[in-house]
Amino acid sequence: MIEKIAKLKKEKNAVILAHFYQPNEIQAIADFVGDSLDLSRKAADCDADIIIFCGVHFMAGSAKILSPDKTVMIPEMNAGCPMADMVTAEDIKRLRKEHPDAAVVAYINSSVEVKAECDICCTSSNAIKIVNSLPNDEIIFVPDKNLGSYAQQFTDKKVNLFSGYCPVHNRITVADIEKARAAHPGVEILVHPECPEDVVAAADFVGSTAQIIDYSSNSDKKEFVIGTEYGVLYPLEKKNPDKKFYMLAENFTCANMKKTTLEDVLECLETGKNEIEIDEEIRRKASASLLRMLEVK
Ligand code: 13P
Ligand code: SF4
């Protein structure tokens, strides 16, 4: 199957992009594996005709928004992100009426319609920078209350939080941190900013998946506790065979991210199934929000 995928990929000038939470065998065959920000940059810049996006729906959607002339496919159409469905374009319209002077920042984990309605997108690796790049003194941050409250700590702006959350990260508690500290004394705990505010406050490092991987790879320390989805163990262990990584909690897994199979990737290449299609007017508006984000240095 892997050989067939490689052959077809070449014949069709296709590229496979995968998120760090994808199953190991998918990360192993991908041309590029990254966090949400690097993947959207890659989707915008790569010169393939076809992008097979191994991730959840909003990620493949972002690739199509940024590369409308490419065929973008998602191996498993039902791989969604529950947090992305927690806010709607109607919510944004309502919030704008309540806070007329505020700029709307939408986490990239959101629908195309929400991206079309906001002022600028952000990811977990640039949320603070994006919030501070805006001229407005007031921000509406959707949908993730945890990432929003993390960004709030690094700005003088008033940040109005929404009620969304990631079910995978939001269930982590300070008790998990205490347990990990007791089990691994002196070992640094690295968490994703989608974790609750008190968990983030109790951790030693906060960052996106790529930032967690970079931090532990560049550190002289030999052991780390990882507070994000366990898919990151694959790149972490591959890059750092001499280091040890412990998961902050059991079953730290995103079921949607694990829906992608090699069979589905091959089927995309063979049959062109699951192509992402977006209404052009909405795409153009959503594209402006994503491009604004990519322009922030
Ligand atoms: P990253 O921005 O770290 O890729 O995170 C995406 C995500 O969905 C985290 O749950
Ligand atoms: Fe969505 Fe959470 Fe899964 Fe990330 S880990 S894709 S935010 S459900």
CSV table of C-alpha atoms in Angstrom, one decimal, residues 8-16 43 45-52 64 67-73 269 275:
chain,number,residue,atom,x,y,z
A,8,LEU,CA,0.5,7.4,-7.5
A,9,LYS,CA,1.7,10.5,-5.6
A,10,LYS,CA,4.5,10.9,-8.1
A,11,GLU,CA,2.3,10.3,-11.1
A,12,LYS,CA,-0.3,12.7,-10.0
A,13,ASN,CA,2.0,15.4,-8.6
A,14,ALA,CA,0.3,15.0,-5.2
A,15,VAL,CA,1.7,16.0,-1.8
A,16,ILE,CA,0.7,14.5,1.5
A,43,ALA,CA,-0.6,24.4,1.7
A,45,ASP,CA,3.3,27.6,-0.9
A,46,CYS,CA,3.6,24.1,-2.3
A,47,ASP,CA,3.5,23.6,-6.0
A,48,ALA,CA,1.7,20.2,-6.2
A,49,ASP,CA,-1.5,19.8,-8.1
A,50,ILE,CA,-3.1,17.7,-5.4
A,51,ILE,CA,-3.0,18.0,-1.6
A,52,ILE,CA,-4.0,15.0,0.4
A,64,LYS,CA,-8.4,24.7,0.1
A,67,SER,CA,-4.9,27.0,-2.5
A,68,PRO,CA,-8.2,27.2,-4.4
A,69,ASP,CA,-6.6,26.0,-7.7
A,70,LYS,CA,-5.4,22.8,-6.2
A,71,THR,CA,-7.4,19.7,-5.6
A,72,VAL,CA,-7.6,19.2,-1.8
A,73,MET,CA,-8.7,15.9,-0.4
A,269,LEU,CA,-5.2,9.0,-4.9
A,275,GLU,CA,-12.5,16.5,-2.4
